[in-house]
Amino acid sequence: MEPDLDAAARCLVNARYVIALTGAGLSVESGIPPFRGPGGLWTKHGEPPMNGYQRFLADPRKAWEDRLNPSGPMRELWDALAVAEPNPGHRALVDLEDMDILRATITQNVDNLHRLAGSRRLLEIHGNATLIRCIQCVQRFEHDEIDYAVLPPACPLCRGLLKSDTVSFGEPIPPDVLTACGEETEYADCMLVAGTSATVYPAAGFPMAIAERGGDLIEVNPYPSELSSYCRVTIAGPAAEVLPALVERVRALRAS
Ligand code: APR
């Protein structure tokens, strides 16, 4: 791992514009199961139906009843989210931001842990489980700002239909965050990819766009992913261990 850490640190220090892409693997050491691979929710329970959003639109009242009283794999996920805390991997990304190395973090995670860790330029492409979003005006609200006496609840601003801010399978990514992710990807010449299988689009397309332009990808993942063969450096290890070690290498390199 040592030579890879040095190579990765050199990439980060020499890059013009670095961004990060994170996935469920980053939060495994916070007690949240991944979706795929060993211990994955979908591995255990099977992939969910790919038309979650259409089912929401067909019967939003039922969808809200299920959201407020989750069962099965979603119960397991919400229970883990409720008690999870950021780990050293999340904090290492904040350190890289503080060192003006990391310009933005695109996360596929809905667990709010990047926010709790203090990430400033954060793009939650699959939404945030603590928030509620209006599908009409795209305004987002804290969970306790909404009255759930009548389901489905209506937007306090435009009376539009509210849903969890988490992006369901089959749902278009909200335009504001998708545009921002595209812009950050265009600026970047280096991407730190941590804890994702890189199998879900459009998120998995961002590192590919950077690689196709000749940019560097640095992967942190205990197992190979769809991206590994496109990466300049791949570090095979858990994010909560590797990312803090990478920060120390960057500090040492800058001091030398
Ligand atoms: N540190 C780093 N990576 C890890 C760790 C760890 N401790 N443990 C597992 N991983 C890696 C796995 O090897 C795998 O490649 O994290 C990845 C998790 O992959 P997925 O479970 O597919 O998660 P993700 O890529 O975030 O999924 C994308 O799919 O189900 C949807 O909306 C959901 O946002 C999610 C999207």
Coordinates of N, CA, C and O in Angstrom, one line a residue, residues 7 67 114 173 210 215 255:
A7 N 2.1 7.5 -4.5 CA 1.7 7.9 -5.9 C 0.4 8.6 -5.9 O 0.3 9.7 -6.6
R67 N -42.8 4.9 3.9 CA -41.7 5.7 4.3 C -41.7 6.0 5.8 O -40.6 5.9 6.4
H114 N -21.5 13.1 5.3 CA -20.5 14.1 4.9 C -20.9 15.5 5.5 O -20.0 16.2 5.9
I173 N -32.6 12.5 -11.7 CA -31.8 13.2 -10.7 C -32.3 14.7 -10.7 O -32.4 15.3 -11.8
I210 N -13.8 12.0 -16.8 CA -12.4 12.5 -16.4 C -11.3 11.7 -17.0 O -10.4 12.2 -17.6
G215 N -7.6 12.6 -17.5 CA -7.4 12.9 -16.1 C -7.1 11.7 -15.2 O -7.2 10.6 -15.7
A255 N 5.2 19.4 2.8 CA 6.2 19.9 3.8 C 7.6 19.6 3.3 O 8.6 20.3 3.7

